[in-house]
Amino acid sequence: MKKKLRILLVWILVSLVLQIGGHSLLNIQVQRVMGLTPLEIEPPITLQLKATIPGSELTNIQVSYAKDYLAYMEKGTLKIFNLKKEKIVFEKTSPSTADKKLGVLTYQWLPDRNILLYFYAKKNPNEVTTVKVYPPLTIASNPSIVRKTEDPTQEEIVTPKVPAEPRYEKRYGSPQLTELFSLELPNSDEDSAPEDRSNSFDPPSGSEEISAAGRLEKFVVATATNLMYLTVANGSTQQLLKIDVMKKVSSLNKPRELINNMATSDRFSTLYIDSKVGTIQQVVAIQYVEALKNDKRLVISNNTNDRIIGVRKGRVYIEEVVDNQLVKIKTTADLELMKDNPGLKTEWEGSIPFDENSCALIGAKGQVIVYDNQTAYIITDGHLTENKLQGDENYISADGAELVQLTKSGTSTLVELQTLIQ
């Protein structure tokens, strides 16, 4: 009897272990299907990889999440290069070689998948449409006389209204239309073609709203909620637009507001921006409040020298720059419901050269990386290290793990990936 009980207990324990493991695996798969990556999973790191790209005029270099694809522009064409197989696997050309406003406008790798989102502009085939317009009814020239039914001896003059001839009017829309595409890349060891999908806007006028504003500048994605934010400039004015999961476009900016940089929460849909209205410079959070059915603004910092760097694993990172020197790194908690003027904790103080050519990002392990084309400064747990960069052009992956060095060689470009941090 005791032996049977022991066997029964063993099988119960085995069953529980299998159930827990199965639920955990299912949870991860569901998160991946929904576009969510568990926060504890670290992004892939390539220890070292070298490849040769045909072409020497590469711009807007971006390495994919898995560090095996490189996106870049070359002479107005978006190209995706498989670093492992050393070949171009996707190209998107512009519909016009003369009109620089058409073609691929901007793009961004998702931070947790090998999917590239990009905006593509083309001419509006129905920029001018003709519609039939009916004017108000006109009064007839020959009035008629009718007798009143309640008193046949009484007469009244009736002037009937008749329809006027319709006229045709021209209606003018945006000269171009903008589409949002999602390009999903297969595993770099496979030979299957990428899947390029168009995502129409709802309503379709959202496309014209983006096109009419002008030049697309900043573009960020909140992967936890699949919300997209972009700034579009037209002359001296700028518009901040939000695109939700239904591809509906809405405007978030204040009048005369200029936005220099922005970042999204990696856990919520909160957008953090560097907002300047007139002489007032602030770091601002924009959150959707369900109770209000609207977006709410909250001031994170009133210091005119503070700028948003990014958000990583529940912390909002802010840099303070004075006279082209980065002098302080501060953080605050990234909460589901933010409050005005939260306390900022100083994580580091010192001096790092910082001008319009400098970039700053937050690595996957919470390190702050500041770099230009010659030097990378890495702040880890308050300690600063300095790395000299060797390529003709140098880039760092969005997760801070990978250094991408480009060196021109005739009509080709040598690319080398190496680990920036362990």
Coordinates of C-alpha atoms in Angstrom, one line a residue:
M1 CA 0.0 0.0 0.0
K2 CA 2.8 2.4 0.9
K3 CA 4.6 1.6 -2.3
K4 CA 1.5 2.4 -4.3
L5 CA 1.1 5.8 -2.5
R6 CA 4.8 6.6 -3.2
I7 CA 4.3 5.8 -6.9
L8 CA 1.1 7.9 -6.9
L9 CA 2.9 10.9 -5.3
V10 CA 5.8 10.7 -7.8
W11 CA 3.4 10.7 -10.7
I12 CA 1.5 13.7 -9.2
L13 CA 4.8 15.6 -8.8
V14 CA 5.8 14.8 -12.4
S15 CA 2.4 15.9 -13.6
L16 CA 2.7 19.2 -11.7
V17 CA 6.2 19.9 -13.1
L18 CA 5.0 19.2 -16.7
Q19 CA 2.0 21.4 -16.2
I20 CA 4.1 24.3 -14.8
G21 CA 6.6 23.9 -17.6
G22 CA 3.9 23.7 -20.2
H23 CA 2.1 26.8 -18.9
S24 CA 5.4 28.8 -18.8
L25 CA 6.2 27.8 -22.4
L26 CA 2.6 28.6 -23.5
N27 CA 2.9 32.0 -21.8
I28 CA 6.1 32.8 -23.6
Q29 CA 4.6 31.8 -26.9
V30 CA 1.4 33.8 -26.3
Q31 CA 3.6 36.9 -25.5
R32 CA 5.5 36.4 -28.7
V33 CA 2.3 36.1 -30.8
M34 CA 1.0 39.2 -29.2
G35 CA 4.2 41.0 -29.9
L36 CA 5.5 41.0 -26.4
T37 CA 9.0 39.8 -25.3
P38 CA 9.4 38.8 -21.6
L39 CA 11.5 41.5 -19.9
E40 CA 13.9 39.0 -18.4
I41 CA 15.0 37.6 -21.8
E42 CA 18.2 39.3 -22.9
P43 CA 18.5 40.2 -26.6
P44 CA 20.9 38.1 -28.8
I45 CA 24.6 39.1 -28.9
T46 CA 26.9 38.4 -31.8
L47 CA 30.5 38.0 -30.5
Q48 CA 32.1 38.8 -33.9
L49 CA 30.9 38.9 -37.5
K50 CA 32.4 40.3 -40.7
A51 CA 30.7 40.8 -44.1
T52 CA 31.2 42.8 -47.3
I53 CA 28.3 44.9 -48.6
P54 CA 28.2 45.9 -52.3
G55 CA 28.0 49.7 -52.3
S56 CA 29.8 52.6 -50.6
E57 CA 27.1 55.2 -50.2
L58 CA 25.1 53.7 -47.3
T59 CA 23.1 55.9 -45.0
N60 CA 20.7 55.4 -42.0
I61 CA 22.4 52.1 -40.9
Q62 CA 20.2 50.0 -38.5
V63 CA 21.0 46.5 -37.3
S64 CA 18.1 44.1 -36.5
Y65 CA 17.2 42.7 -33.1
A66 CA 18.9 39.4 -33.8
K67 CA 22.0 41.2 -35.2
D68 CA 21.9 39.2 -38.4
Y69 CA 20.3 41.8 -40.8
L70 CA 21.4 45.3 -41.7
A71 CA 18.9 47.9 -43.0
Y72 CA 20.2 50.9 -44.9
M73 CA 19.4 53.4 -47.7
E74 CA 21.5 53.6 -50.9
K75 CA 20.6 56.1 -53.6
G76 CA 17.0 56.3 -52.5
T77 CA 16.4 52.6 -52.2
L78 CA 15.8 50.7 -48.9
K79 CA 18.0 47.6 -48.7
I80 CA 18.1 44.7 -46.3
F81 CA 21.4 42.8 -46.1
N82 CA 21.7 39.3 -44.6
L83 CA 25.0 39.5 -42.7
K84 CA 25.4 35.8 -42.3
K85 CA 24.8 34.9 -46.0
E86 CA 26.3 38.1 -47.2
K87 CA 23.6 39.0 -49.7
I88 CA 20.8 41.5 -50.2
V89 CA 17.5 39.9 -49.4
F90 CA 15.1 42.8 -49.9
E91 CA 15.0 46.1 -51.8
K92 CA 12.3 48.8 -52.0
T93 CA 12.9 51.4 -54.7
S94 CA 11.3 54.8 -54.9
P95 CA 8.5 55.3 -57.5
S96 CA 10.4 58.5 -58.7
T97 CA 14.1 59.2 -59.1
A98 CA 13.4 62.9 -59.3
D99 CA 10.9 63.5 -56.4
K100 CA 12.9 63.0 -53.2
K101 CA 9.7 63.2 -51.2
L102 CA 8.6 59.8 -52.5
G103 CA 9.8 56.3 -51.6
V104 CA 10.8 55.1 -48.2
L105 CA 10.6 57.9 -45.7
T106 CA 11.7 56.4 -42.5
Y107 CA 12.1 52.9 -40.9
Q108 CA 12.6 51.3 -37.5
W109 CA 13.4 47.7 -36.4
L110 CA 11.1 46.4 -33.7
P111 CA 13.2 46.0 -30.5
D112 CA 12.1 42.4 -29.9
R113 CA 11.7 40.8 -33.3
N114 CA 13.3 40.8 -36.8
I115 CA 10.5 43.0 -38.2
L116 CA 11.1 46.3 -39.9
L117 CA 8.4 48.9 -40.0
Y118 CA 8.7 51.5 -42.7
F119 CA 6.7 54.4 -44.3
Y120 CA 6.5 54.5 -48.0
A121 CA 5.1 57.5 -50.0
K122 CA 3.8 57.4 -53.6
K123 CA 1.9 59.9 -55.8
N124 CA -1.9 60.1 -55.1
P125 CA -3.6 58.9 -58.3
N126 CA -6.7 60.8 -57.3
E127 CA -5.2 64.0 -56.1
V128 CA -7.8 66.0 -58.1
T129 CA -11.4 64.6 -58.1
T130 CA -14.5 66.0 -59.8
V131 CA -17.8 65.9 -57.9
K132 CA -21.3 66.8 -58.9
V133 CA -22.8 69.6 -56.8
Y134 CA -26.5 70.4 -56.7
P135 CA -27.3 74.1 -55.9
P136 CA -30.4 75.0 -53.7
L137 CA -33.8 74.7 -55.4
T138 CA -34.7 77.8 -57.4
I139 CA -38.2 79.5 -57.6
A140 CA -40.1 78.9 -60.8
S141 CA -40.7 81.9 -63.1
N142 CA -44.4 81.1 -63.7
P143 CA -46.3 80.8 -60.4
S144 CA -49.5 78.8 -60.4
I145 CA -52.9 79.5 -58.8
V146 CA -54.6 76.9 -56.7
R147 CA -57.8 76.9 -54.7
K148 CA -57.8 76.2 -51.0
T149 CA -59.4 72.9 -50.1
E150 CA -61.0 74.3 -47.0
D151 CA -62.7 77.2 -48.8
P152 CA -63.0 76.7 -52.6
T153 CA -63.9 80.4 -53.1
Q154 CA -60.5 81.4 -51.9
E155 CA -57.4 81.3 -54.1
E156 CA -53.7 81.4 -53.3
I157 CA -50.7 81.9 -55.4
V158 CA -48.1 79.1 -55.2
T159 CA -44.6 79.5 -56.5
P160 CA -43.1 76.1 -56.7
K161 CA -39.3 75.5 -56.4
V162 CA -37.6 73.6 -59.2
P163 CA -34.1 72.0 -59.1
A164 CA -31.3 73.9 -60.7
E165 CA -28.8 72.4 -63.1
P166 CA -26.0 70.6 -61.3
R167 CA -22.4 71.9 -61.6
Y168 CA -19.1 70.1 -61.3
E169 CA -16.4 71.1 -58.8
K170 CA -12.8 70.0 -58.4
R171 CA -11.7 68.8 -55.0
Y172 CA -8.0 68.7 -54.2
G173 CA -6.4 66.1 -51.9
S174 CA -2.8 65.5 -50.8
P175 CA -0.4 65.1 -53.7
Q176 CA 0.9 61.9 -52.2
L177 CA -0.2 59.0 -50.1
T178 CA 1.8 57.3 -47.4
E179 CA 1.6 53.7 -46.5
L180 CA 2.9 51.8 -43.5
F181 CA 4.6 48.5 -44.2
S182 CA 5.8 45.7 -41.9
L183 CA 8.6 43.6 -43.3
E184 CA 9.1 40.3 -41.5
L185 CA 12.5 38.6 -42.0
P186 CA 12.9 34.9 -41.7
N187 CA 15.7 33.3 -39.7
S188 CA 18.9 34.4 -41.4
D189 CA 19.9 30.8 -42.0
E190 CA 16.8 30.2 -44.1
D191 CA 16.3 31.0 -47.8
S192 CA 12.7 32.0 -47.6
A193 CA 11.7 35.4 -48.8
P194 CA 10.7 38.2 -46.4
E195 CA 7.0 39.0 -46.0
D196 CA 6.3 42.6 -46.9
R197 CA 2.8 43.6 -45.7
S198 CA 1.0 46.9 -46.3
N199 CA -1.1 48.3 -43.4
S200 CA -3.8 50.7 -44.5
F201 CA -4.8 53.6 -42.3
D202 CA -8.3 54.0 -40.8
P203 CA -9.8 56.2 -42.0
P204 CA -7.9 56.3 -45.3
S205 CA -7.6 60.1 -44.8
G206 CA -5.0 59.3 -42.1
S207 CA -2.5 58.6 -45.0
E208 CA -3.1 62.1 -46.4
E209 CA -2.8 63.6 -42.9
I210 CA 0.7 62.2 -42.6
S211 CA 1.6 63.1 -46.2
A212 CA 0.3 66.7 -46.0
A213 CA 2.3 67.5 -42.9
G214 CA 5.6 67.0 -44.7
R215 CA 8.9 65.4 -43.6
L216 CA 8.8 62.4 -41.2
E217 CA 11.4 62.9 -38.5
K218 CA 11.3 60.8 -35.3
F219 CA 9.6 57.4 -35.2
V220 CA 9.2 55.2 -32.1
V221 CA 7.1 52.1 -31.3
A222 CA 5.6 51.0 -28.0
T223 CA 6.0 47.2 -28.4
A224 CA 3.9 46.5 -25.3
T225 CA 0.8 48.0 -26.9
N226 CA 1.8 48.2 -30.6
L227 CA 1.2 52.0 -30.6
M228 CA 3.4 54.1 -32.9
Y229 CA 4.4 57.7 -32.6
L230 CA 6.0 59.9 -35.2
T231 CA 6.8 63.6 -35.7
V232 CA 6.2 65.2 -39.0
A233 CA 7.6 68.6 -39.9
N234 CA 6.4 71.1 -42.4
G235 CA 8.6 74.2 -42.6
S236 CA 8.9 75.6 -39.1
T237 CA 5.8 73.7 -37.7
Q238 CA 5.8 70.1 -36.4
Q239 CA 3.1 67.6 -35.7
L240 CA 3.1 64.7 -33.2
L241 CA 1.0 61.8 -34.5
K242 CA -0.2 58.6 -32.8
I243 CA -1.1 55.5 -34.8
D244 CA -3.0 52.9 -32.8
V245 CA -3.4 49.1 -33.5
M246 CA -6.3 49.8 -35.9
K247 CA -4.0 52.2 -37.8
K248 CA -6.1 55.2 -36.8
V249 CA -4.1 58.4 -36.8
S250 CA -4.6 61.1 -34.2
S251 CA -2.7 64.3 -33.3
L252 CA -1.1 64.8 -29.8
N253 CA 0.9 68.0 -30.1
K254 CA 0.3 71.4 -28.7
P255 CA 0.2 74.5 -30.9
R256 CA 3.7 75.7 -31.8
E257 CA 5.3 72.8 -30.0
L258 CA 8.6 71.4 -31.2
I259 CA 9.8 68.0 -30.2
N260 CA 13.5 67.2 -30.4
N261 CA 13.5 63.6 -29.1
M262 CA 11.1 61.0 -27.8
A263 CA 11.0 57.5 -26.3
T264 CA 8.4 55.0 -25.3
S265 CA 7.9 52.8 -22.2
D266 CA 8.9 49.2 -22.7
R267 CA 6.1 48.1 -20.4
F268 CA 3.3 50.6 -21.0
S269 CA 2.1 52.9 -23.8
T270 CA 3.6 56.0 -22.2
L271 CA 5.4 58.4 -24.6
Y272 CA 8.2 60.6 -23.2
I273 CA 9.1 63.7 -25.2
D274 CA 11.4 66.7 -25.1
S275 CA 8.8 69.4 -25.5
K276 CA 9.6 73.1 -26.4
V277 CA 6.8 75.6 -26.6
G278 CA 8.2 79.1 -27.1
T279 CA 10.9 79.5 -24.4
I280 CA 9.6 76.7 -22.2
Q281 CA 11.6 73.5 -22.4
Q282 CA 10.3 70.4 -20.5
V283 CA 10.5 66.6 -20.4
V284 CA 6.8 65.5 -20.7
A285 CA 5.0 62.2 -20.4
I286 CA 1.9 61.5 -22.5
Q287 CA -0.4 58.8 -21.2
Y288 CA -3.8 57.6 -22.2
V289 CA -6.2 57.7 -19.3
E290 CA -9.1 55.3 -19.7
A291 CA -11.4 57.3 -17.3
L292 CA -10.9 60.4 -19.4
K293 CA -10.9 58.6 -22.8
N294 CA -8.1 60.9 -23.7
D295 CA -4.4 61.4 -23.5
K296 CA -3.0 63.3 -20.5
R297 CA 0.2 65.3 -20.2
L298 CA 2.5 65.2 -17.2
V299 CA 5.6 67.2 -16.6
I300 CA 8.6 64.9 -15.7
S301 CA 11.2 67.7 -15.5
N302 CA 11.1 71.5 -15.7
N303 CA 14.9 71.8 -16.0
T304 CA 15.6 73.4 -19.4
N305 CA 18.8 71.4 -19.7
D306 CA 17.2 68.0 -19.2
R307 CA 16.5 65.7 -22.2
I308 CA 14.9 62.2 -22.4
I309 CA 17.4 59.4 -23.3
G310 CA 15.1 56.3 -23.1
V311 CA 13.2 53.9 -21.0
R312 CA 14.4 50.4 -20.0
K313 CA 13.1 47.9 -17.5
G314 CA 11.0 50.2 -15.4
R315 CA 13.3 53.2 -15.4
V316 CA 13.1 56.5 -17.3
Y317 CA 16.5 57.9 -18.1
I318 CA 17.1 61.6 -18.4
E319 CA 20.4 63.5 -19.3
E320 CA 21.4 67.0 -18.3
V321 CA 23.5 68.8 -20.9
V322 CA 25.1 72.1 -20.2
D323 CA 27.4 73.9 -22.8
N324 CA 27.8 70.8 -24.9
Q325 CA 28.8 68.7 -21.9
L326 CA 26.7 65.9 -20.5
V327 CA 27.0 66.5 -16.8
K328 CA 24.4 64.3 -15.1
I329 CA 22.3 61.2 -15.6
K330 CA 19.0 61.0 -13.7
T331 CA 16.2 58.4 -13.5
T332 CA 12.7 58.0 -12.3
A333 CA 10.3 55.1 -12.1
D334 CA 8.3 54.2 -15.3
L335 CA 4.8 53.8 -13.8
E336 CA 1.5 52.7 -15.3
L337 CA 0.1 56.0 -13.9
M338 CA 2.7 58.7 -13.8
K339 CA 2.5 61.9 -11.7
D340 CA 3.6 65.4 -12.3
N341 CA 7.1 66.3 -11.2
P342 CA 8.2 62.9 -9.9
G343 CA 11.5 62.7 -7.9
L344 CA 14.6 62.3 -10.1
K345 CA 17.5 60.2 -8.8
T346 CA 21.0 61.2 -9.8
E347 CA 22.8 58.0 -11.2
W348 CA 26.0 59.7 -12.4
E349 CA 27.7 63.1 -12.4
G350 CA 30.8 64.1 -14.5
S351 CA 31.6 65.6 -17.9
I352 CA 31.3 64.0 -21.4
P353 CA 31.5 65.9 -24.6
F354 CA 28.0 66.1 -26.1
D355 CA 27.0 68.0 -29.3
E356 CA 24.6 67.6 -32.2
N357 CA 26.7 64.7 -33.5
S358 CA 26.4 62.7 -30.2
C359 CA 23.9 59.9 -29.6
A360 CA 22.8 58.5 -26.3
L361 CA 20.9 55.2 -25.6
I362 CA 20.1 52.8 -22.7
G363 CA 21.5 49.3 -23.0
A364 CA 19.7 46.1 -22.1
K365 CA 21.5 45.9 -18.8
G366 CA 20.7 49.5 -17.8
Q367 CA 24.0 51.0 -19.0
V368 CA 24.0 54.5 -20.5
I369 CA 26.0 54.7 -23.8
V370 CA 27.0 58.0 -25.2
Y371 CA 28.9 58.0 -28.5
D372 CA 29.9 59.8 -31.6
N373 CA 31.9 58.6 -34.6
Q374 CA 35.2 58.3 -32.7
T375 CA 34.4 57.4 -29.1
A376 CA 31.9 55.5 -27.0
Y377 CA 31.4 56.4 -23.3
I378 CA 29.7 53.7 -21.2
I379 CA 28.3 54.4 -17.8
T380 CA 27.6 51.3 -15.8
D381 CA 26.4 51.5 -12.2
G382 CA 27.8 55.0 -11.9
H383 CA 31.2 54.1 -13.4
L384 CA 32.5 55.6 -16.7
T385 CA 34.6 53.8 -19.3
E386 CA 35.8 55.1 -22.6
N387 CA 36.2 53.1 -25.9
K388 CA 37.9 54.3 -29.0
L389 CA 36.1 53.3 -32.2
Q390 CA 38.0 52.2 -35.3
G391 CA 35.6 52.2 -38.3
D392 CA 35.1 55.0 -40.9
E393 CA 31.5 55.0 -39.5
N394 CA 30.4 53.6 -36.2
Y395 CA 27.0 52.6 -34.9
I396 CA 25.7 50.9 -31.8
S397 CA 22.7 48.6 -31.7
A398 CA 19.5 49.8 -30.0
D399 CA 20.1 47.4 -27.1
G400 CA 23.6 48.7 -26.6
A401 CA 25.2 45.3 -27.0
E402 CA 26.7 45.5 -30.4
L403 CA 29.2 47.8 -32.1
V404 CA 28.7 48.1 -35.9
Q405 CA 31.8 49.3 -37.7
L406 CA 31.8 50.3 -41.4
T407 CA 34.9 50.8 -43.4
K408 CA 34.8 51.7 -47.1
S409 CA 36.8 49.7 -49.6
G410 CA 36.5 50.9 -53.1
T411 CA 32.9 50.4 -54.2
S412 CA 32.2 48.1 -51.3
T413 CA 31.7 48.5 -47.5
L414 CA 33.3 46.2 -45.0
V415 CA 31.0 45.6 -42.0
E416 CA 32.2 44.3 -38.7
L417 CA 30.0 43.5 -35.7
Q418 CA 31.6 43.0 -32.3
T419 CA 30.4 42.9 -28.7
L420 CA 30.5 46.3 -27.1
I421 CA 29.8 45.0 -23.6
Q422 CA 29.8 41.6 -21.9

